[in-house]
mmCIF file of C-alpha atoms in Angstrom:
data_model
loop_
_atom_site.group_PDB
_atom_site.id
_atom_site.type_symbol
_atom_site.label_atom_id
_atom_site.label_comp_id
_atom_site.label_asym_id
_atom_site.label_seq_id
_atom_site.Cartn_x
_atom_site.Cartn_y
_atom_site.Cartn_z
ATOM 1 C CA UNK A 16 -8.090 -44.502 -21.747
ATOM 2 C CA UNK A 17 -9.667 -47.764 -21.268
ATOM 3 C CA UNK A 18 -8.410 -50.574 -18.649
ATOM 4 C CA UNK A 19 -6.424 -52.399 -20.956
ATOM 5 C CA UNK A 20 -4.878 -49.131 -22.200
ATOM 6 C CA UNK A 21 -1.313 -49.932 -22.117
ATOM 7 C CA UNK A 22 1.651 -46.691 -23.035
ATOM 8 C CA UNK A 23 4.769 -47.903 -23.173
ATOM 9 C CA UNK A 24 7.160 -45.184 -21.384
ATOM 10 C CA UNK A 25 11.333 -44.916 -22.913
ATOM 11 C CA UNK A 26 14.019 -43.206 -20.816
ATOM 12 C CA UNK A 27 17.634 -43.773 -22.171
ATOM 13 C CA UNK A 28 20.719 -43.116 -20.271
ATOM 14 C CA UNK A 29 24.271 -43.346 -21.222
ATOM 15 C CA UNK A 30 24.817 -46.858 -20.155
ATOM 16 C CA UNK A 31 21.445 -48.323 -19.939
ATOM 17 C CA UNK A 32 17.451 -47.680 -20.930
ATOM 18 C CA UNK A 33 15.386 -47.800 -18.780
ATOM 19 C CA UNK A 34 12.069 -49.227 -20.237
ATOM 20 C CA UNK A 35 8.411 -49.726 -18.469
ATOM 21 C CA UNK A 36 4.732 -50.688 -19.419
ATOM 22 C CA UNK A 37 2.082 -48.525 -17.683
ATOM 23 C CA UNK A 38 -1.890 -49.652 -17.366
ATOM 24 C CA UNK A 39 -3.022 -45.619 -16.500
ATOM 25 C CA UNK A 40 -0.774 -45.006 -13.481
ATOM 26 C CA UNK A 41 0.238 -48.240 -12.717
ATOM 27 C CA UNK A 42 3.499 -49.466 -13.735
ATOM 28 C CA UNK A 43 2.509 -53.160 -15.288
ATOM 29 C CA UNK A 44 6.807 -54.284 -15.940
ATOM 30 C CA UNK A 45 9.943 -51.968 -15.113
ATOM 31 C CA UNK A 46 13.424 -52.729 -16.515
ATOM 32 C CA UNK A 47 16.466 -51.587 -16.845
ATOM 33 C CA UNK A 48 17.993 -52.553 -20.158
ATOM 34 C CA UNK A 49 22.015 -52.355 -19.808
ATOM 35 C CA UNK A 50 24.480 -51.761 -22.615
ATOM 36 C CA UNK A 51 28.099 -52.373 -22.134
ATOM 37 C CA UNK A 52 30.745 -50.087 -23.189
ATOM 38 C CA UNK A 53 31.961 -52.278 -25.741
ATOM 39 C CA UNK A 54 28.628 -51.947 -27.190
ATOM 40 C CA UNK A 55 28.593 -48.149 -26.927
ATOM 41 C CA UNK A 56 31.840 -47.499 -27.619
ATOM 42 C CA UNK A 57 31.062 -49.031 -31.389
ATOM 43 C CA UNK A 58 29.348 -45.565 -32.066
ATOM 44 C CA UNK A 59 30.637 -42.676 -33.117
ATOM 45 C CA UNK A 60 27.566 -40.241 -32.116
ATOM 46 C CA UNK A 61 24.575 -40.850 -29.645
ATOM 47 C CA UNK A 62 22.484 -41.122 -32.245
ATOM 48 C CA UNK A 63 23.851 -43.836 -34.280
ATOM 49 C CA UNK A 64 22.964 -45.559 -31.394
ATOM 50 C CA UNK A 65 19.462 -45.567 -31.805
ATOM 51 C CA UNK A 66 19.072 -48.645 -34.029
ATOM 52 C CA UNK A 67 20.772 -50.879 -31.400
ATOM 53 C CA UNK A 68 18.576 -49.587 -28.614
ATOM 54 C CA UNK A 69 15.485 -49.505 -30.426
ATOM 55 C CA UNK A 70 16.345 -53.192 -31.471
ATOM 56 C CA UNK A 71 17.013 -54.641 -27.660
ATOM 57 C CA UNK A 72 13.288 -52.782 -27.006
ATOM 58 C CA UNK A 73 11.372 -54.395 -29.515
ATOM 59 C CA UNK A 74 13.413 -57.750 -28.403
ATOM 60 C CA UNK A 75 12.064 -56.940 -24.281
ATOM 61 C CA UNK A 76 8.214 -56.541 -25.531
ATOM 62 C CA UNK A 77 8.594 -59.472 -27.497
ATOM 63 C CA UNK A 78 10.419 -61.773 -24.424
ATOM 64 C CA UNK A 79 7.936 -60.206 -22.089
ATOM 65 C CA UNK A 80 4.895 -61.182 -24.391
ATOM 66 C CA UNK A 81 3.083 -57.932 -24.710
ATOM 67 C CA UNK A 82 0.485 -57.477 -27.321
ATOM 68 C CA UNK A 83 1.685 -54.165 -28.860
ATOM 69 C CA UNK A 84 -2.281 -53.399 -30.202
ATOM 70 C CA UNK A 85 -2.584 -52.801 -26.887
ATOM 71 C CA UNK A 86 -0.181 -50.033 -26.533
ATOM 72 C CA UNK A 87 -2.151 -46.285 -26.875
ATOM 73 C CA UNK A 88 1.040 -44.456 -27.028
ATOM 74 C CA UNK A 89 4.637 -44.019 -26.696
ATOM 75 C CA UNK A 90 6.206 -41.788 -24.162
ATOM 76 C CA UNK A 91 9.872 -41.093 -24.201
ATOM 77 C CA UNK A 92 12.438 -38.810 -22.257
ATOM 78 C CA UNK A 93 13.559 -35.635 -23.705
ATOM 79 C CA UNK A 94 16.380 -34.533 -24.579
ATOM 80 C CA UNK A 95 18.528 -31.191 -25.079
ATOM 81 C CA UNK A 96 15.777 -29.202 -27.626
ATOM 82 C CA UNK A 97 15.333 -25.841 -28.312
ATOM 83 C CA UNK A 98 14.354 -23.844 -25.049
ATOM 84 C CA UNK A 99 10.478 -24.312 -24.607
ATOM 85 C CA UNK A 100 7.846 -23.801 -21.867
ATOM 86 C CA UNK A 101 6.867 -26.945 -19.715
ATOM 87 C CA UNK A 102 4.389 -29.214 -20.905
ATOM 88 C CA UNK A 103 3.984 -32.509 -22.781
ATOM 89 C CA UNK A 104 4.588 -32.267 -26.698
ATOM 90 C CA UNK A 105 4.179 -34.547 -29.868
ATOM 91 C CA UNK A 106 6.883 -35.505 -31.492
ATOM 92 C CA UNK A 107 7.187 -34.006 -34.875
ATOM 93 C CA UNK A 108 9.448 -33.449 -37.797
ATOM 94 C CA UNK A 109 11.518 -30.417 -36.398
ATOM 95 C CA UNK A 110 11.760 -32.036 -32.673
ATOM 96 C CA UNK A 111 13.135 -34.769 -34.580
ATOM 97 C CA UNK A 112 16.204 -32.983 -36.477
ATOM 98 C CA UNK A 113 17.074 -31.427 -32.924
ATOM 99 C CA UNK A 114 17.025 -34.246 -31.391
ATOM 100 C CA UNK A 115 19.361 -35.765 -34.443
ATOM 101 C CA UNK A 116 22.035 -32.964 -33.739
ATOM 102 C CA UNK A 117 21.335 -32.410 -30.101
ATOM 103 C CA UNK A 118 20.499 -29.003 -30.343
ATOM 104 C CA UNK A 119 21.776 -27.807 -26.802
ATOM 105 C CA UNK A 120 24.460 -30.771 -26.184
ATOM 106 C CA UNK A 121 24.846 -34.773 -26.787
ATOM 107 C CA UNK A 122 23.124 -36.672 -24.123
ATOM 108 C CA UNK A 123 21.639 -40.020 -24.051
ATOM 109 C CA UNK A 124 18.139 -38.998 -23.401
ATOM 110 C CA UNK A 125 18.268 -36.893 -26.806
ATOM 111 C CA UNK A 126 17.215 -40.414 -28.410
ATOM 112 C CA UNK A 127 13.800 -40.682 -26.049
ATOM 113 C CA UNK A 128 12.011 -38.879 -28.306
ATOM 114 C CA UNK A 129 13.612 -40.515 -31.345
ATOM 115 C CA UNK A 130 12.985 -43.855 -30.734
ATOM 116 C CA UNK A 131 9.615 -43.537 -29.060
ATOM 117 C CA UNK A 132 8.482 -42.073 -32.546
ATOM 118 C CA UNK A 133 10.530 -44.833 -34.331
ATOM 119 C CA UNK A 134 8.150 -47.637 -32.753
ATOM 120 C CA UNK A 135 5.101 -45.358 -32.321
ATOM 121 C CA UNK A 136 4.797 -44.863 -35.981
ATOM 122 C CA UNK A 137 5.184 -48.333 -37.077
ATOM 123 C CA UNK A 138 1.818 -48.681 -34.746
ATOM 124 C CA UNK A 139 -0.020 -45.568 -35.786
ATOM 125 C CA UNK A 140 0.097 -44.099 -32.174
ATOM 126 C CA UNK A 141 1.098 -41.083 -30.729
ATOM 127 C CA UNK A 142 4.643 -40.107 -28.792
ATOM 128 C CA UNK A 143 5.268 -37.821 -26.936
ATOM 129 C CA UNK A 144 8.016 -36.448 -24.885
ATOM 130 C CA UNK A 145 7.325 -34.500 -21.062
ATOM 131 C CA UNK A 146 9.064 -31.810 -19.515
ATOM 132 C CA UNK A 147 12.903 -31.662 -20.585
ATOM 133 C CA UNK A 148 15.648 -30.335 -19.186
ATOM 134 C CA UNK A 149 15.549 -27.684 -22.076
ATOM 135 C CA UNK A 150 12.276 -26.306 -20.619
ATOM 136 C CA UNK A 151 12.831 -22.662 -20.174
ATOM 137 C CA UNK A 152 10.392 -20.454 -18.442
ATOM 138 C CA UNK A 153 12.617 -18.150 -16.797
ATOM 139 C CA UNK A 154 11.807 -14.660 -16.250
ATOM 140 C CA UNK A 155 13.397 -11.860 -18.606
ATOM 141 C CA UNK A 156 15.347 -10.156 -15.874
ATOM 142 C CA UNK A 157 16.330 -13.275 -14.262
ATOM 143 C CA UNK A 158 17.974 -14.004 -18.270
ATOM 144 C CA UNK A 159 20.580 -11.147 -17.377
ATOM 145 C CA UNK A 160 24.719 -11.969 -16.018
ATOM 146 C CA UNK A 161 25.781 -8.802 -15.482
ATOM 147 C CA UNK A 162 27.937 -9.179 -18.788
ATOM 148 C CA UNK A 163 26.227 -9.043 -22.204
ATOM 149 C CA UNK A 164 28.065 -11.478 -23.657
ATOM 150 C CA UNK A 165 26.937 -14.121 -21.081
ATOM 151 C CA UNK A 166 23.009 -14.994 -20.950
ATOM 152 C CA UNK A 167 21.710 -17.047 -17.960
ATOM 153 C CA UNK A 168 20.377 -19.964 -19.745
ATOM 154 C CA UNK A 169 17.627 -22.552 -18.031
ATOM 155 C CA UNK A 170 18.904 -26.073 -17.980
ATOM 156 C CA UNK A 171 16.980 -27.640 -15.080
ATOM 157 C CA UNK A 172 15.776 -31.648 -13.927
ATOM 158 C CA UNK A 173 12.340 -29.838 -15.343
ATOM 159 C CA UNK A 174 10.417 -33.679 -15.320
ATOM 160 C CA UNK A 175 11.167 -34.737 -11.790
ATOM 161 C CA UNK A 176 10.514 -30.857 -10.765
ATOM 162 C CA UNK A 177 6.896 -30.570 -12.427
ATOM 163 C CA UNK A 178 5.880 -34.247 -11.236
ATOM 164 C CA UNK A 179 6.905 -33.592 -7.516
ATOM 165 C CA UNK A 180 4.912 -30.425 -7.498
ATOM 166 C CA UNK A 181 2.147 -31.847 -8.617
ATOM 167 C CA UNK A 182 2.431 -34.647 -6.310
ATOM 168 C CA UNK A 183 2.631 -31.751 -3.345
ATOM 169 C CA UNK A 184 -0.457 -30.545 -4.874
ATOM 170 C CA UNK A 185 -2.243 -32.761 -4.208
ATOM 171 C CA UNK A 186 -1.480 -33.406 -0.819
ATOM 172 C CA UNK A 187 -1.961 -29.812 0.429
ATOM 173 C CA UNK A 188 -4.943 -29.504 -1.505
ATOM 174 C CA UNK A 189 -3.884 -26.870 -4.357
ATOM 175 C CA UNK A 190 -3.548 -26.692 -7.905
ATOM 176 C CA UNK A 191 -0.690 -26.742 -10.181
ATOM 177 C CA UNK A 192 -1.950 -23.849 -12.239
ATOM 178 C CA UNK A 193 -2.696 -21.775 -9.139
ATOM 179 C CA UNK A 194 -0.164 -22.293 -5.883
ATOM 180 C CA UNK A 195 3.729 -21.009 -5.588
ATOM 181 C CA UNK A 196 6.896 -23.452 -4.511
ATOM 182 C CA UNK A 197 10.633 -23.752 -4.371
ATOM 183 C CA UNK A 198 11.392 -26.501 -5.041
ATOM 184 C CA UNK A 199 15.085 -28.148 -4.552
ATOM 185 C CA UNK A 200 16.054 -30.925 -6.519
ATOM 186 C CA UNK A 201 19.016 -32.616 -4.457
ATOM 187 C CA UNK A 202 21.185 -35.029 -7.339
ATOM 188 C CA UNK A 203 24.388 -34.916 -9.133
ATOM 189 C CA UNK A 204 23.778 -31.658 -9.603
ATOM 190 C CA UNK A 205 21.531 -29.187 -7.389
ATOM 191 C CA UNK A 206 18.663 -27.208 -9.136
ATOM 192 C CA UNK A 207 16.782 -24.371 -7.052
ATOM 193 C CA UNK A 208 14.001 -22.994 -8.918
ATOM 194 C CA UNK A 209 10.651 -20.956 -7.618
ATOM 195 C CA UNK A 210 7.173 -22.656 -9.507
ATOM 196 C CA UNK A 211 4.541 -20.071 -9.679
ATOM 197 C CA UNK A 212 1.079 -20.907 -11.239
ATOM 198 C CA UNK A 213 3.273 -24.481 -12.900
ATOM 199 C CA UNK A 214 5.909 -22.035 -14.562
ATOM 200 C CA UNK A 215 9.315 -22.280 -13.455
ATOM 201 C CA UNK A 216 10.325 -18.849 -13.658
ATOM 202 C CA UNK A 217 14.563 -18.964 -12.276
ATOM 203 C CA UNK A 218 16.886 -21.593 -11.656
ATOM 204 C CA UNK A 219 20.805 -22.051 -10.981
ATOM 205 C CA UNK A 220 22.378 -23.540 -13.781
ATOM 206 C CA UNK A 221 23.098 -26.605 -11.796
ATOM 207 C CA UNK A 222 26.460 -27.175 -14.292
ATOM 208 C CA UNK A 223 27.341 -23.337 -13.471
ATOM 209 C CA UNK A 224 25.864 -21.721 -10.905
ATOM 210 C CA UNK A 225 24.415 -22.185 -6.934
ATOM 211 C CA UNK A 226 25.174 -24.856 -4.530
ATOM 212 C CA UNK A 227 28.338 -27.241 -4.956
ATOM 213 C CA UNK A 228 26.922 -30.331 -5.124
ATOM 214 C CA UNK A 229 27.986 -34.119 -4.797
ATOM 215 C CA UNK A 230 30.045 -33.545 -7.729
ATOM 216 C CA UNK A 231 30.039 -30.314 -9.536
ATOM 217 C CA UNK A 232 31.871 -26.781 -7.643
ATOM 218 C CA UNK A 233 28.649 -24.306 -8.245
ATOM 219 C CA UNK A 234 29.284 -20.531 -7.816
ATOM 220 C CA UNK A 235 33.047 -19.844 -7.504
ATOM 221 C CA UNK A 236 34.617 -16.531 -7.307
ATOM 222 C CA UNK A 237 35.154 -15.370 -10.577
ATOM 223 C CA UNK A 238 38.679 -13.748 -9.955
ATOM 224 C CA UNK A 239 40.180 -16.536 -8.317
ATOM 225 C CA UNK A 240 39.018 -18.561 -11.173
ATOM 226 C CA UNK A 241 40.128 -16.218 -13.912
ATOM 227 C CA UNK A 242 44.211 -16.580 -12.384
ATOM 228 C CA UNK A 243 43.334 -20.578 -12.076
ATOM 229 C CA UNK A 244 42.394 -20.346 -15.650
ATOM 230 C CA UNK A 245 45.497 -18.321 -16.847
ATOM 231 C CA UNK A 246 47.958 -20.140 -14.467
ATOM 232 C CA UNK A 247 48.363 -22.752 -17.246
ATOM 233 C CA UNK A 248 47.785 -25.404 -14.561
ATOM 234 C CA UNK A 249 45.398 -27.038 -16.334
ATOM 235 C CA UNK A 250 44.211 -27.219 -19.719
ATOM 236 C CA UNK A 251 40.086 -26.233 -20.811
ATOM 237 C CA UNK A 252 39.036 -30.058 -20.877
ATOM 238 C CA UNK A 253 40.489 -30.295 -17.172
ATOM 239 C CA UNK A 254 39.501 -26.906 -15.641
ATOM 240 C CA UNK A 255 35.630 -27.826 -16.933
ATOM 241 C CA UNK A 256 36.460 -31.458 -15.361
ATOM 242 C CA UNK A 257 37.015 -29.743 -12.125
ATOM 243 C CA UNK A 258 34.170 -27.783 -12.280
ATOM 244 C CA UNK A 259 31.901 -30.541 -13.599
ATOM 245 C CA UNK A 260 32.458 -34.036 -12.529
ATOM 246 C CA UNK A 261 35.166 -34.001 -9.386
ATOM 247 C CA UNK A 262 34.293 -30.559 -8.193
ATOM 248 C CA UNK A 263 31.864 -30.174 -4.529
ATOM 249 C CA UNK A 264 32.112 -33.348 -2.159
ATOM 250 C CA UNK A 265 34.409 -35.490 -4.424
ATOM 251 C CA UNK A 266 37.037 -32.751 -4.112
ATOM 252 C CA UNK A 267 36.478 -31.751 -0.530
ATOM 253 C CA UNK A 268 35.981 -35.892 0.616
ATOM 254 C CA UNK A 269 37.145 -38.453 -2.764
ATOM 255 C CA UNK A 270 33.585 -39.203 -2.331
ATOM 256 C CA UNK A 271 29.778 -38.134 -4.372
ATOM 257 C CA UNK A 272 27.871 -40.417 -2.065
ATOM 258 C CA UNK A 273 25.795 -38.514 0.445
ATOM 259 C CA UNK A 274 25.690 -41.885 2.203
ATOM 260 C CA UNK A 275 29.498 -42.353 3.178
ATOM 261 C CA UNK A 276 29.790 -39.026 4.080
ATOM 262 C CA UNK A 277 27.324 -39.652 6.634
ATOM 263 C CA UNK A 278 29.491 -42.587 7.912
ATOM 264 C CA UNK A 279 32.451 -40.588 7.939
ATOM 265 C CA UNK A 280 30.388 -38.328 10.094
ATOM 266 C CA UNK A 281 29.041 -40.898 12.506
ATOM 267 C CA UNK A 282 32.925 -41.817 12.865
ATOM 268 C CA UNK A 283 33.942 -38.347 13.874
ATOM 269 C CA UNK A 284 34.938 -37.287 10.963
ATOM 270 C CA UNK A 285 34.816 -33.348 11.429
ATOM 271 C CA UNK A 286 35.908 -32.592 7.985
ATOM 272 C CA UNK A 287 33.182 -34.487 6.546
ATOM 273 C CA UNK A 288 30.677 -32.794 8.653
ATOM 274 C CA UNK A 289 32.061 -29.328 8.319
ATOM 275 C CA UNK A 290 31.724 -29.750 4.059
ATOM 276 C CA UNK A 291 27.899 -31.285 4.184
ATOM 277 C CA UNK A 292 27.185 -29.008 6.340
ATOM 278 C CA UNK A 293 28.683 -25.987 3.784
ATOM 279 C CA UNK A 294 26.695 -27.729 1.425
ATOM 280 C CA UNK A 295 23.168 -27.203 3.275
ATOM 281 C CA UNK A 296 23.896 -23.940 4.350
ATOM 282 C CA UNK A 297 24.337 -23.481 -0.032
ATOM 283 C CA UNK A 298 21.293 -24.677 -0.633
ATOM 284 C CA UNK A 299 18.837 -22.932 2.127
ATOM 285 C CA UNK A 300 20.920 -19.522 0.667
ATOM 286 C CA UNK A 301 19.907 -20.325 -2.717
ATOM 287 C CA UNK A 302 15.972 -21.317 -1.536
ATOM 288 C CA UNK A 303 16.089 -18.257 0.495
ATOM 289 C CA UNK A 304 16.935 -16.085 -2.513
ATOM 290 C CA UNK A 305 14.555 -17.601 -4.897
ATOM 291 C CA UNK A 306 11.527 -16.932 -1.927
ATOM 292 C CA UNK A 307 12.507 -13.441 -3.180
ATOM 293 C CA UNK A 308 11.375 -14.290 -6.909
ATOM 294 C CA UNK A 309 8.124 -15.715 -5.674
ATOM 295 C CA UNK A 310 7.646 -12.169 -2.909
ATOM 296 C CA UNK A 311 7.388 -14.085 0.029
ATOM 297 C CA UNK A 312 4.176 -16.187 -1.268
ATOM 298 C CA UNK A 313 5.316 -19.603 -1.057
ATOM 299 C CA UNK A 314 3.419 -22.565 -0.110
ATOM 300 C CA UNK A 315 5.840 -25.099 0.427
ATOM 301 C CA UNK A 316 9.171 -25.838 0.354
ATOM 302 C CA UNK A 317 10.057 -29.412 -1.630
ATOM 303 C CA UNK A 318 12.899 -30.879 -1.311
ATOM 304 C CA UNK A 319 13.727 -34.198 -3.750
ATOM 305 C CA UNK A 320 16.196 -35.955 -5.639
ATOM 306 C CA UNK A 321 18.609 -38.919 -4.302
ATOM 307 C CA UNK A 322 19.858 -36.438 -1.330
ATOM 308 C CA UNK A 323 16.724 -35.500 0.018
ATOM 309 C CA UNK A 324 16.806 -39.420 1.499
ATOM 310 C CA UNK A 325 19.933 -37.899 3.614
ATOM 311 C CA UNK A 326 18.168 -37.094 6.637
ATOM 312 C CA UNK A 327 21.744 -35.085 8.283
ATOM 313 C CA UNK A 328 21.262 -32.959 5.079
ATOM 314 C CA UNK A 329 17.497 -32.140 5.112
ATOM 315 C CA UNK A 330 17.540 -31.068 8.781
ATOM 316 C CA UNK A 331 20.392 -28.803 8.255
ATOM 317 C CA UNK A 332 18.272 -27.295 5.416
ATOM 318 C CA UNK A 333 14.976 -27.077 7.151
ATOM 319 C CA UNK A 334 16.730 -25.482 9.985
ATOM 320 C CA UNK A 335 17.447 -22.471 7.794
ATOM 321 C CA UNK A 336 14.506 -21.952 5.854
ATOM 322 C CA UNK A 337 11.346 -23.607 7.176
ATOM 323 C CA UNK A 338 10.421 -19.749 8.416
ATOM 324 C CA UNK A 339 9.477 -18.919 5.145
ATOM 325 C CA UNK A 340 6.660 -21.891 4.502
ATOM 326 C CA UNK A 341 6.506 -25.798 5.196
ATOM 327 C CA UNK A 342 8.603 -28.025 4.211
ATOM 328 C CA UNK A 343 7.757 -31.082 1.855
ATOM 329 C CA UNK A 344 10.273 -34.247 1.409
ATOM 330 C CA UNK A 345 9.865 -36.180 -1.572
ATOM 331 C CA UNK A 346 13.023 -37.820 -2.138
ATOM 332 C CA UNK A 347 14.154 -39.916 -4.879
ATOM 333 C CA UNK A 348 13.274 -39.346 -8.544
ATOM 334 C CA UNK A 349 9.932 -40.701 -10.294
ATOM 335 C CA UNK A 350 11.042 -39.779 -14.014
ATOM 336 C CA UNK A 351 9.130 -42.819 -15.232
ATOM 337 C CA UNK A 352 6.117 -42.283 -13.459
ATOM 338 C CA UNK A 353 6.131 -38.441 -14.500
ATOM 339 C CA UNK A 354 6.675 -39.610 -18.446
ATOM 340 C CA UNK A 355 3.524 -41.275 -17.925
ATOM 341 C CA UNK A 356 1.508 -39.561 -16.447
ATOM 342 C CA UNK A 357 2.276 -36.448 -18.643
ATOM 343 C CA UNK A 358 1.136 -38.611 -22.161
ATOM 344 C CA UNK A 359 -2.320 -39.736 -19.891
ATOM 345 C CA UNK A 360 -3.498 -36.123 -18.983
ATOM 346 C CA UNK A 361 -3.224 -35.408 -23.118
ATOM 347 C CA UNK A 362 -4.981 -39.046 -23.471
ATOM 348 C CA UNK A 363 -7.958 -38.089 -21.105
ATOM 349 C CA UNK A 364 -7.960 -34.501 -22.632
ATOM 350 C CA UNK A 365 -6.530 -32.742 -19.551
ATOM 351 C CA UNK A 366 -4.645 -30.728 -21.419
ATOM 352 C CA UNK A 367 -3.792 -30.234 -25.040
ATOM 353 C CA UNK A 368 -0.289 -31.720 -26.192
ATOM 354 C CA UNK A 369 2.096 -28.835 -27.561
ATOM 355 C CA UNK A 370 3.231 -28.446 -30.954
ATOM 356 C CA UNK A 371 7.439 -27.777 -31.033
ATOM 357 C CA UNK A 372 7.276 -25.949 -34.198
ATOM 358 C CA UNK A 373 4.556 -23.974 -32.195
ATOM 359 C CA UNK A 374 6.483 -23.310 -29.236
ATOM 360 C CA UNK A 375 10.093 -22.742 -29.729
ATOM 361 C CA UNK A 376 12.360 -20.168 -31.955
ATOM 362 C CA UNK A 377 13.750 -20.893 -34.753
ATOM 363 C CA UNK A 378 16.051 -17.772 -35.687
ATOM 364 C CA UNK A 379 19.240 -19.099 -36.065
#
């Protein structure tokens, strides 16, 4: 890449899209483009929203005068694929029709991919997407329930994951392709996985499985939920609401913000403190069991995410588990800065960009 190099990096959520212009590594403008629900609510699918969001895109470059024969490529979010192995990929024909149908589920970020192509072919650039949550990597025995007719599946906050470990890297002098981590990423929802040699090779489900969470119940015993399930209390759509969406702190505290359940603490609140506390002690458990995945050889511990700023929450967790290895905090999410910097290291010929079609199974 030369200095005046400029990618132009897409991440679309359900409400907004969040748009920036990056000269290498430095972000040049950031935005957050916002779409109201009237707007939204005018499409049927996430993807017949594409037009519309590519449209209020090409509208911000123009207002912001940038000189798109500057831009070297297109880097967008990506969305629920095909699982895959970790890495930055080209977007290509077949990526495309997954993305279309949303292979794995309908989420907003299914259109990063789309729309970066969209624009990035009108240019004659590349896109590229970077780490998505449908990166799997897991180990085959870690792919066993303990029923055959239920597979462990790896959905995991793969971008934010890979970009803080490489951050850590860096700090503590290893390299990605050669070190061991757990690392803990502390949102909405609360992925655990162990990263050996850049591979992530177990997580929790964080919709399913491990640590409640601001908002979603994690592990719950199964034959207390089998009787809720048959007690006709509630109906499917309800029962997965309280498991995903007002399960964890919201049910214990009518709250998801780490933040006023530390008020409620400071005010002597012993509820509050007794469930945030529950929480931590959920999440060293699950870091202590993946340190078995990784045999004990574990260079750091990460923690990051939105909760990892909590600093009640992080010293309950460190208290548990900083006698397997030292503990990093990198809290808060750098999505944008990850997107980035994953389409650069194929620009400077770091590493090769992956092939989908090359990468993924298609027997189905």
């Amino acid at each position: 890449m030369s200095g005046n190099d400029l990618i132009l990096v897409i991440n679309p959520g359900s409400t907004s899209t969040k748009i920036a212009l990056f000269n290498k590594e430095n972000p040049i403008i950031t935005d957050n483009l916002f779409h109201s629900l009237e707007e939204i609510n005018k499409y049927d699918s996430i993807y017949e929203q594409k037009g519309m969001r590519e449209k209020i895109i090409m509208k911000w470059l123009e207002e912001k005068g940038v000189d798109l024969n500057k831009l070297v490529a297109i880097v967008g979010r990506g969305g629920l694929l095909r699982p895959m192995p970790g890495g930055t990929y080209k977007v290509t024909k077949k990526m495309l029709e997954d993305l279309k149908i949303g292979y794995q589920g309908q989420h907003a970020s299914n259109l990063g991919g789309v729309i970066a192509y969209d624009i990035s072919k009108k240019l004659n650039i590349p896109s590229f997407i970077v780490d998505p949550v449908a990166v799997d990597e897991i180990l085959d025995e870690a792919r066993i329930s303990g029923m055959p007719e239920i597979k462990r599946r790896s959905l995991v906050h793969a971008l934010n994951i890979k970009a803080v470990t490489r951050k850590v890297c860096k700090k503590i002098d290893k390299t990605f392709y050669n070190s061991s981590f757990i690392v803990a990423h502390l949102g909405g929802g609360i992925s655990v996985c162990p990263i050996e040699n850049g591979k992530i090779l177990d997580v929790n489900n964080a919709n399913e499985e491990g640590p409640f969470s601001p908002e979603r119940t994690g592990s719950l015993p199964v034959g207390d939920l089998i009787k809720i399930a048959y007690s006709s209390k509630y109906t499917y759509k309800e029962l997965k609401k309280k498991i995903i969406g007002k399960g964890g702190l919201i049910a214990y505290l009518d709250t998801n913000d780490g933040r006023l359940v530390d008020r409620m603490i400071e005010e002597g609140n012993k509820k509050a403190e007794l469930i945030l506390e529950a929480m931590a002690y959920q999440i060293a458990k699950e870091i202590g069991s993946m340190a078995t995945v990784l045999k004990g050889n574990v260079d750091a511990i990460i923690l990051t995410g939105g909760l990892a700023y909590n600093k009640r929450l992080t010293t309950w967790i460190k208290e548990r588990v900083e006698f397997i290895s030292p503990i990093e905090l990198v809290p808060g999410e750098e999505e944008m800065l990850a997107l980035v910097e994953g389409a650069i290291r194929i620009l400077n010929k770091e590493e090769s960009a992956k092939i989908y079609e090359e990468e993924v199974c298609f027997n189905d």
